[in-house]
Tab-separated table of N, CA, C and O in Angstrom:
chain	number	residue	atom	x	y	z
A	27	MET	N	-22.044	90.381	0.798
A	27	MET	CA	-21.959	88.971	0.445
A	27	MET	C	-22.403	88.824	-1.018
A	27	MET	O	-23.450	89.309	-1.410
A	28	SER	N	-21.586	88.158	-1.811
A	28	SER	CA	-21.893	87.978	-3.230
A	28	SER	C	-23.019	86.961	-3.420
A	28	SER	O	-23.382	86.218	-2.496
A	29	GLN	N	-23.554	86.950	-4.620
A	29	GLN	CA	-24.620	85.996	-4.945
A	29	GLN	C	-24.125	84.561	-4.772
A	29	GLN	O	-24.845	83.699	-4.272
A	30	ARG	N	-22.903	84.303	-5.158
A	30	ARG	CA	-22.310	82.972	-5.021
A	30	ARG	C	-22.217	82.569	-3.545
A	30	ARG	O	-22.573	81.456	-3.162
A	31	GLU	N	-21.748	83.481	-2.713
A	31	GLU	CA	-21.630	83.194	-1.284
A	31	GLU	C	-22.993	82.935	-0.655
A	31	GLU	O	-23.127	82.078	0.228
A	32	LYS	N	-24.006	83.642	-1.109
A	32	LYS	CA	-25.366	83.421	-0.608
A	32	LYS	C	-25.845	82.018	-0.966
A	32	LYS	O	-26.436	81.324	-0.128
A	33	LYS	N	-25.569	81.599	-2.202
A	33	LYS	CA	-25.959	80.251	-2.634
A	33	LYS	C	-25.231	79.183	-1.815
A	33	LYS	O	-25.821	78.176	-1.425
A	34	GLU	N	-23.953	79.400	-1.573
A	34	GLU	CA	-23.177	78.452	-0.767
A	34	GLU	C	-23.761	78.350	0.638
A	34	GLU	O	-23.893	77.255	1.183
A	35	GLN	N	-24.111	79.493	1.224
A	35	GLN	CA	-24.679	79.488	2.576
A	35	GLN	C	-26.054	78.818	2.591
A	35	GLN	O	-26.372	78.078	3.522
A	36	LEU	N	-26.851	79.038	1.550
A	36	LEU	CA	-28.158	78.377	1.464
A	36	LEU	C	-27.986	76.860	1.416
A	36	LEU	O	-28.731	76.119	2.073
A	37	LEU	N	-27.008	76.395	0.641
A	37	LEU	CA	-26.743	74.960	0.574
A	37	LEU	C	-26.322	74.440	1.945
A	37	LEU	O	-26.819	73.402	2.401
A	38	ARG	N	-25.427	75.148	2.605
A	38	ARG	CA	-24.985	74.723	3.939
A	38	ARG	C	-26.167	74.648	4.914
A	38	ARG	O	-26.280	73.696	5.686
A	39	ASP	N	-27.034	75.649	4.863
A	39	ASP	CA	-28.198	75.668	5.759
A	39	ASP	C	-29.121	74.480	5.495
A	39	ASP	O	-29.595	73.833	6.430
A	40	GLU	N	-29.390	74.188	4.227
A	40	GLU	CA	-30.256	73.059	3.884
A	40	GLU	C	-29.608	71.739	4.289
A	40	GLU	O	-30.284	70.827	4.757
A	41	MET	N	-28.294	71.636	4.122
A	41	MET	CA	-27.592	70.416	4.519
A	41	MET	C	-27.653	70.222	6.031
A	41	MET	O	-27.823	69.107	6.514
A	42	GLU	N	-27.508	71.300	6.768
A	42	GLU	CA	-27.542	71.218	8.231
A	42	GLU	C	-28.874	70.651	8.722
A	42	GLU	O	-28.913	69.877	9.664
A	43	ARG	N	-29.973	71.020	8.082
A	43	ARG	CA	-31.275	70.571	8.559
A	43	ARG	C	-31.747	69.278	7.901
A	43	ARG	O	-32.769	68.730	8.264
A	44	CYS	N	-30.965	68.752	6.986
A	44	CYS	CA	-31.321	67.519	6.281
A	44	CYS	C	-31.173	66.313	7.210
A	44	CYS	O	-30.132	66.125	7.831
A	45	ILE	N	-32.237	65.496	7.278
A	45	ILE	CA	-32.177	64.299	8.127
A	45	ILE	C	-32.072	63.027	7.290
A	45	ILE	O	-32.018	61.939	7.843
A	46	LEU	N	-32.040	63.165	5.989
A	46	LEU	CA	-31.981	62.002	5.112
A	46	LEU	C	-30.560	61.545	4.809
A	46	LEU	O	-30.337	60.380	4.486
A	47	LEU	N	-29.613	62.442	4.902
A	47	LEU	CA	-28.220	62.101	4.588
A	47	LEU	C	-27.444	61.763	5.853
A	47	LEU	O	-27.657	62.373	6.903
A	48	PRO	N	-26.515	60.813	5.746
A	48	PRO	CA	-25.654	60.520	6.900
A	48	PRO	C	-24.724	61.704	7.171
A	48	PRO	O	-24.415	62.494	6.266
A	49	PRO	N	-24.275	61.848	8.411
A	49	PRO	CA	-23.437	62.991	8.792
A	49	PRO	C	-22.192	63.186	7.936
A	49	PRO	O	-21.833	64.319	7.623
A	50	ASP	N	-21.541	62.098	7.525
A	50	ASP	CA	-20.317	62.264	6.730
A	50	ASP	C	-20.617	62.837	5.352
A	50	ASP	O	-19.836	63.624	4.824
A	51	GLU	N	-21.749	62.480	4.756
A	51	GLU	CA	-22.115	63.054	3.457
A	51	GLU	C	-22.489	64.522	3.599
A	51	GLU	O	-22.113	65.352	2.758
A	52	LYS	N	-23.229	64.838	4.650
A	52	LYS	CA	-23.584	66.237	4.892
A	52	LYS	C	-22.321	67.068	5.065
A	52	LYS	O	-22.193	68.157	4.497
A	53	LYS	N	-21.385	66.532	5.853
A	53	LYS	CA	-20.121	67.242	6.102
A	53	LYS	C	-19.386	67.488	4.793
A	53	LYS	O	-18.844	68.572	4.563
A	54	PHE	N	-19.362	66.480	3.910
A	54	PHE	CA	-18.687	66.623	2.620
A	54	PHE	C	-19.253	67.805	1.832
A	54	PHE	O	-18.506	68.651	1.343
A	55	TRP	N	-20.576	67.864	1.701
A	55	TRP	CA	-21.200	68.927	0.906
A	55	TRP	C	-21.010	70.289	1.560
A	55	TRP	O	-20.791	71.285	0.873
A	56	ILE	N	-21.091	70.336	2.878
A	56	ILE	CA	-20.908	71.609	3.589
A	56	ILE	C	-19.482	72.119	3.394
A	56	ILE	O	-19.276	73.293	3.091
A	57	GLU	N	-18.522	71.228	3.552
A	57	GLU	CA	-17.117	71.635	3.435
A	57	GLU	C	-16.719	71.980	2.007
A	57	GLU	O	-15.806	72.777	1.799
A	58	ASN	N	-17.374	71.383	1.026
A	58	ASN	CA	-16.981	71.587	-0.369
A	58	ASN	C	-17.898	72.514	-1.143
A	58	ASN	O	-17.729	72.660	-2.360
A	59	ALA	N	-18.820	73.174	-0.473
A	59	ALA	CA	-19.747	74.078	-1.159
A	59	ALA	C	-18.994	75.158	-1.943
A	59	ALA	O	-19.389	75.516	-3.053
A	60	ALA	N	-17.917	75.640	-1.390
A	60	ALA	CA	-17.176	76.746	-2.014
A	60	ALA	C	-16.467	76.352	-3.307
A	60	ALA	O	-16.185	77.216	-4.136
A	61	ILE	N	-16.210	75.072	-3.509
A	61	ILE	CA	-15.466	74.678	-4.711
A	61	ILE	C	-16.350	74.007	-5.769
A	61	ILE	O	-15.852	73.611	-6.811
A	62	LEU	N	-17.634	73.895	-5.479
A	62	LEU	CA	-18.535	73.286	-6.461
A	62	LEU	C	-18.742	74.219	-7.651
A	62	LEU	O	-18.848	75.434	-7.469
A	63	PRO	N	-18.811	73.658	-8.850
A	63	PRO	CA	-19.180	74.492	-9.998
A	63	PRO	C	-20.591	75.041	-9.784
A	63	PRO	O	-21.421	74.420	-9.102
A	64	ASN	N	-20.880	76.180	-10.366
A	64	ASN	CA	-22.176	76.834	-10.169
A	64	ASN	C	-23.352	75.920	-10.464
A	64	ASN	O	-24.314	75.868	-9.694
A	65	ALA	N	-23.287	75.204	-11.586
A	65	ALA	CA	-24.404	74.331	-11.963
A	65	ALA	C	-24.624	73.230	-10.927
A	65	ALA	O	-25.768	72.917	-10.567
A	66	MET	N	-23.535	72.664	-10.423
A	66	MET	CA	-23.656	71.609	-9.425
A	66	MET	C	-24.165	72.171	-8.103
A	66	MET	O	-25.000	71.552	-7.437
A	67	LEU	N	-23.684	73.329	-7.725
A	67	LEU	CA	-24.148	73.984	-6.500
A	67	LEU	C	-25.662	74.189	-6.555
A	67	LEU	O	-26.377	73.849	-5.614
A	68	ASP	N	-26.131	74.715	-7.673
A	68	ASP	CA	-27.563	74.951	-7.843
A	68	ASP	C	-28.359	73.650	-7.809
A	68	ASP	O	-29.415	73.576	-7.174
A	69	GLU	N	-27.860	72.625	-8.458
A	69	GLU	CA	-28.583	71.349	-8.540
A	69	GLU	C	-28.624	70.638	-7.189
A	69	GLU	O	-29.669	70.131	-6.775
A	70	VAL	N	-27.506	70.596	-6.491
A	70	VAL	CA	-27.474	69.950	-5.175
A	70	VAL	C	-28.400	70.698	-4.219
A	70	VAL	O	-29.175	70.083	-3.481
A	71	PHE	N	-28.357	72.017	-4.253
A	71	PHE	CA	-29.244	72.810	-3.401
A	71	PHE	C	-30.702	72.501	-3.720
A	71	PHE	O	-31.509	72.279	-2.821
A	72	ARG	N	-31.047	72.465	-4.996
A	72	ARG	CA	-32.430	72.209	-5.405
A	72	ARG	C	-32.907	70.851	-4.890
A	72	ARG	O	-33.987	70.735	-4.317
A	73	ILE	N	-32.081	69.836	-5.075
A	73	ILE	CA	-32.458	68.478	-4.652
A	73	ILE	C	-32.641	68.402	-3.141
A	73	ILE	O	-33.645	67.879	-2.648
A	74	VAL	N	-31.680	68.925	-2.406
A	74	VAL	CA	-31.749	68.842	-0.944
A	74	VAL	C	-32.925	69.662	-0.417
A	74	VAL	O	-33.645	69.223	0.484
A	75	GLN	N	-33.150	70.820	-0.999
A	75	GLN	CA	-34.269	71.655	-0.567
A	75	GLN	C	-35.607	70.941	-0.805
A	75	GLN	O	-36.474	70.934	0.067
A	76	GLU	N	-35.752	70.304	-1.973
A	76	GLU	CA	-36.979	69.564	-2.270
A	76	GLU	C	-37.186	68.416	-1.287
A	76	GLU	O	-38.295	68.189	-0.797
A	77	LYS	N	-36.120	67.682	-0.994
A	77	LYS	CA	-36.224	66.559	-0.050
A	77	LYS	C	-36.555	67.059	1.357
A	77	LYS	O	-37.363	66.440	2.062
A	78	ASN	N	-35.957	68.168	1.762
A	78	ASN	CA	-36.263	68.731	3.073
A	78	ASN	C	-37.728	69.164	3.154
A	78	ASN	O	-38.387	68.958	4.178
A	79	GLU	N	-38.242	69.754	2.085
A	79	GLU	CA	-39.645	70.168	2.066
A	79	GLU	C	-40.571	68.958	2.145
A	79	GLU	O	-41.600	69.001	2.828
A	80	THR	N	-40.208	67.871	1.468
A	80	THR	CA	-40.999	66.645	1.537
A	80	THR	C	-41.014	66.095	2.961
A	80	THR	O	-42.077	65.730	3.485
A	81	VAL	N	-39.862	66.045	3.585
A	81	VAL	CA	-39.780	65.566	4.967
A	81	VAL	C	-40.611	66.476	5.879
A	81	VAL	O	-41.336	65.986	6.752
A	82	ASP	N	-40.542	67.776	5.661
A	82	ASP	CA	-41.331	68.712	6.464
A	82	ASP	C	-42.826	68.413	6.341
A	82	ASP	O	-43.545	68.422	7.341
A	83	ARG	N	-43.276	68.141	5.121
A	83	ARG	CA	-44.703	67.832	4.902
A	83	ARG	C	-45.087	66.535	5.601
A	83	ARG	O	-46.158	66.444	6.215
A	84	TYR	N	-44.239	65.525	5.535
A	84	TYR	CA	-44.518	64.262	6.222
A	84	TYR	C	-44.614	64.467	7.732
A	84	TYR	O	-45.513	63.933	8.391
A	85	ILE	N	-43.692	65.225	8.273
A	85	ILE	CA	-43.697	65.466	9.719
A	85	ILE	C	-44.945	66.260	10.115
A	85	ILE	O	-45.611	65.943	11.104
A	86	GLU	N	-45.282	67.275	9.316
A	86	GLU	CA	-46.482	68.067	9.595
A	86	GLU	C	-47.728	67.192	9.560
A	86	GLU	O	-48.601	67.307	10.436
A	87	ALA	N	-47.819	66.311	8.570
A	87	ALA	CA	-48.981	65.424	8.461
A	87	ALA	C	-49.055	64.475	9.652
A	87	ALA	O	-50.135	64.253	10.218
A	88	ALA	N	-47.927	63.928	10.043
A	88	ALA	CA	-47.907	63.006	11.178
A	88	ALA	C	-48.302	63.730	12.462
A	88	ALA	O	-49.077	63.203	13.266
A	89	LEU	N	-47.797	64.931	12.642
A	89	LEU	CA	-48.112	65.676	13.857
A	89	LEU	C	-49.562	66.161	13.867
A	89	LEU	O	-50.167	66.272	14.942
A	90	ALA	N	-50.125	66.418	12.693
A	90	ALA	CA	-51.536	66.825	12.619
A	90	ALA	C	-52.452	65.700	13.084
A	90	ALA	O	-53.517	65.947	13.658
A	91	GLU	N	-52.039	64.465	12.849
A	91	GLU	CA	-52.823	63.304	13.273
A	91	GLU	C	-52.522	62.890	14.714
A	91	GLU	O	-53.153	61.999	15.250
A	92	ASP	N	-51.577	63.544	15.317
A	92	ASP	CA	-51.126	63.215	16.676
A	92	ASP	C	-51.942	64.023	17.684
A	92	ASP	O	-51.454	64.966	18.290
A	93	LYS	N	-53.190	63.626	17.869
A	93	LYS	CA	-54.111	64.386	18.722
A	93	LYS	C	-53.655	64.450	20.181
A	93	LYS	O	-53.794	65.472	20.831
A	94	ASP	N	-53.120	63.365	20.698
A	94	ASP	CA	-52.705	63.354	22.102
A	94	ASP	C	-51.238	63.754	22.294
A	94	ASP	O	-50.694	63.661	23.382
A	95	ARG	N	-50.596	64.183	21.220
A	95	ARG	CA	-49.204	64.665	21.229
A	95	ARG	C	-48.194	63.601	21.632
A	95	ARG	O	-47.102	63.903	22.090
A	96	LYS	N	-48.557	62.337	21.458
A	96	LYS	CA	-47.650	61.234	21.790
A	96	LYS	C	-46.397	61.281	20.903
A	96	LYS	O	-45.275	61.206	21.388
A	97	TYR	N	-46.612	61.391	19.588
A	97	TYR	CA	-45.472	61.392	18.665
A	97	TYR	C	-44.619	62.641	18.824
A	97	TYR	O	-43.396	62.575	18.707
A	98	LEU	N	-45.267	63.762	19.098
A	98	LEU	CA	-44.511	64.996	19.307
A	98	LEU	C	-43.606	64.862	20.523
A	98	LEU	O	-42.439	65.254	20.486
A	99	SER	N	-44.108	64.284	21.584
A	99	SER	CA	-43.298	64.075	22.793
A	99	SER	C	-42.117	63.148	22.499
A	99	SER	O	-40.994	63.400	22.934
A	100	GLU	N	-42.385	62.070	21.748
A	100	GLU	CA	-41.311	61.148	21.382
A	100	GLU	C	-40.276	61.836	20.506
A	100	GLU	O	-39.074	61.634	20.681
A	101	LEU	N	-40.761	62.640	19.564
A	101	LEU	CA	-39.856	63.351	18.662
A	101	LEU	C	-38.974	64.323	19.445
A	101	LEU	O	-37.760	64.380	19.231
A	102	LYS	N	-39.560	65.046	20.364
A	102	LYS	CA	-38.776	65.981	21.179
A	102	LYS	C	-37.724	65.238	21.992
A	102	LYS	O	-36.589	65.701	22.114
A	103	ALA	N	-38.095	64.087	22.549
A	103	ALA	CA	-37.142	63.300	23.336
A	103	ALA	C	-35.993	62.814	22.461
A	103	ALA	O	-34.826	62.854	22.875
A	104	LYS	N	-36.319	62.354	21.254
A	104	LYS	CA	-35.269	61.881	20.344
A	104	LYS	C	-34.338	63.016	19.930
A	104	LYS	O	-33.117	62.833	19.853
A	105	ILE	N	-34.899	64.179	19.667
A	105	ILE	CA	-34.080	65.335	19.283
A	105	ILE	C	-33.159	65.723	20.430
A	105	ILE	O	-31.971	65.988	20.227
A	106	LYS	N	-33.709	65.729	21.641
A	106	LYS	CA	-32.893	66.063	22.809
A	106	LYS	C	-31.750	65.067	22.970
A	106	LYS	O	-30.606	65.445	23.228
A	107	LYS	N	-32.048	63.774	22.782
A	107	LYS	CA	-31.027	62.738	22.903
A	107	LYS	C	-29.943	62.920	21.837
A	107	LYS	O	-28.749	62.813	22.124
A	108	MET	N	-30.370	63.205	20.600
A	108	MET	CA	-29.408	63.406	19.514
A	108	MET	C	-28.511	64.599	19.803
A	108	MET	O	-27.294	64.540	19.566
A	109	LYS	N	-29.081	65.688	20.303
A	109	LYS	CA	-28.285	66.872	20.621
A	109	LYS	C	-27.273	66.555	21.721
A	109	LYS	O	-26.119	66.977	21.655
A	110	THR	N	-27.717	65.813	22.731
A	110	THR	CA	-26.830	65.445	23.832
A	110	THR	C	-25.671	64.588	23.323
A	110	THR	O	-24.513	64.819	23.680
A	111	GLU	N	-25.990	63.604	22.474
A	111	GLU	CA	-24.945	62.744	21.925
A	111	GLU	C	-23.988	63.523	21.043
A	111	GLU	O	-22.776	63.314	21.100
A	112	ALA	N	-24.534	64.426	20.225
A	112	ALA	CA	-23.680	65.231	19.351
A	112	ALA	C	-22.752	66.117	20.178
A	112	ALA	O	-21.559	66.243	19.871
A	113	PHE	N	-23.292	66.714	21.231
A	113	PHE	CA	-22.474	67.558	22.101
A	113	PHE	C	-21.382	66.734	22.769
A	113	PHE	O	-20.234	67.168	22.864
A	114	ALA	N	-21.739	65.534	23.233
A	114	ALA	CA	-20.757	64.663	23.882
A	114	ALA	C	-19.655	64.269	22.903
A	114	ALA	O	-18.478	64.235	23.269
A	115	MET	N	-20.034	63.963	21.659
A	115	MET	CA	-19.033	63.593	20.652
A	115	MET	C	-18.106	64.767	20.373
A	115	MET	O	-16.892	64.599	20.263
A	116	GLU	N	-18.685	65.954	20.258
A	116	GLU	CA	-17.879	67.144	19.992
A	116	GLU	C	-16.933	67.409	21.159
A	116	GLU	O	-15.760	67.692	20.961
A	117	GLU	N	-17.459	67.286	22.369
A	117	GLU	CA	-16.648	67.510	23.556
A	117	GLU	C	-15.514	66.492	23.637
A	117	GLU	O	-14.378	66.823	23.959
A	118	LYS	N	-15.822	65.225	23.320
A	118	LYS	CA	-14.809	64.176	23.364
A	118	LYS	C	-13.697	64.450	22.352
A	118	LYS	O	-12.526	64.303	22.657
A	119	SER	N	-14.081	64.871	21.138
A	119	SER	CA	-13.055	65.137	20.125
A	119	SER	C	-12.189	66.313	20.534
A	119	SER	O	-10.990	66.327	20.277
A	120	GLU	N	-12.791	67.303	21.203
A	120	GLU	CA	-12.006	68.431	21.689
A	120	GLU	C	-11.042	67.978	22.777
A	120	GLU	O	-9.889	68.402	22.809
A	121	GLU	N	-11.518	67.112	23.678
A	121	GLU	CA	-10.662	66.602	24.748
A	121	GLU	C	-9.507	65.808	24.168
A	121	GLU	O	-8.369	65.933	24.618
A	122	GLU	N	-9.792	64.981	23.169
A	122	GLU	CA	-8.734	64.191	22.548
A	122	GLU	C	-7.710	65.106	21.894
A	122	GLU	O	-6.513	64.854	21.962
A	123	SER	N	-8.161	66.166	21.276
A	123	SER	CA	-7.237	67.100	20.650
A	123	SER	C	-6.343	67.746	21.695
A	123	SER	O	-5.147	67.910	21.481
A	124	VAL	N	-6.943	68.126	22.810
A	124	VAL	CA	-6.167	68.739	23.887
A	124	VAL	C	-5.143	67.741	24.412
A	124	VAL	O	-3.976	68.091	24.638
A	125	GLU	N	-5.564	66.482	24.605
A	125	GLU	CA	-4.633	65.455	25.085
A	125	GLU	C	-3.484	65.275	24.103
A	125	GLU	O	-2.327	65.171	24.513
A	126	GLU	N	-3.795	65.228	22.815
A	126	GLU	CA	-2.747	65.068	21.810
A	126	GLU	C	-1.767	66.231	21.847
A	126	GLU	O	-0.549	66.041	21.747
A	127	ILE	N	-2.293	67.430	21.992
A	127	ILE	CA	-1.431	68.614	22.041
A	127	ILE	C	-0.518	68.558	23.263
A	127	ILE	O	0.690	68.812	23.166
A	128	LEU	N	-1.101	68.191	24.407
A	128	LEU	CA	-0.294	68.098	25.626
A	128	LEU	C	0.776	67.025	25.506
A	128	LEU	O	1.925	67.227	25.933
A	129	GLU	N	0.401	65.870	24.949
A	129	GLU	CA	1.394	64.802	24.765
A	129	GLU	C	2.520	65.257	23.846
A	129	GLU	O	3.692	64.989	24.104
A	130	GLN	N	2.163	65.956	22.785
A	130	GLN	CA	3.173	66.448	21.848
A	130	GLN	C	4.098	67.448	22.535
A	130	GLN	O	5.312	67.408	22.354
A	131	GLN	N	3.521	68.313	23.343
A	131	GLN	CA	4.333	69.295	24.062
A	131	GLN	C	5.272	68.622	25.052
A	131	GLN	O	6.412	69.032	25.217
A	132	LEU	N	4.773	67.559	25.716
A	132	LEU	CA	5.630	66.803	26.636
A	132	LEU	C	6.778	66.139	25.892
A	132	LEU	O	7.909	66.100	26.367
A	133	GLU	N	6.474	65.579	24.716
A	133	GLU	CA	7.521	64.949	23.922
A	133	GLU	C	8.554	65.975	23.466
A	133	GLU	O	9.752	65.684	23.439
A	134	ASP	N	8.094	67.165	23.130
A	134	ASP	CA	9.004	68.216	22.691
A	134	ASP	C	9.941	68.651	23.807
A	134	ASP	O	11.070	69.104	23.549
A	135	LEU	N	9.478	68.539	25.033
A	135	LEU	CA	10.315	68.913	26.178
A	135	LEU	C	11.440	67.913	26.411
A	135	LEU	O	12.477	68.253	26.977
A	136	SER	N	11.235	66.681	25.986
A	136	SER	CA	12.232	65.621	26.221
A	136	SER	C	13.463	65.787	25.372
A	136	SER	O	13.546	66.293	24.357
């Protein structure tokens, strides 16, 4: 893997774990990492990495003060819910694609 490919993958990894950007913006940067100029790739990675580290520190501080683990339990529940919703959305889009393909095949038979 070339140095450029490593940088692209690092950007994708940081974007995946970023909770500050909306999903469509994250998707844009992930999909376009390969065509970004080197300077922009480096700068976007630097910014996102810094923001992710800041969020990590905030979460660590909040959890350190969470003596009875109330916030940790809530956070785990929210993460589980988000994963379930994301999986359902992905599954639905796959089902719709399958339906579209089947409909197209039926039309082709006519």
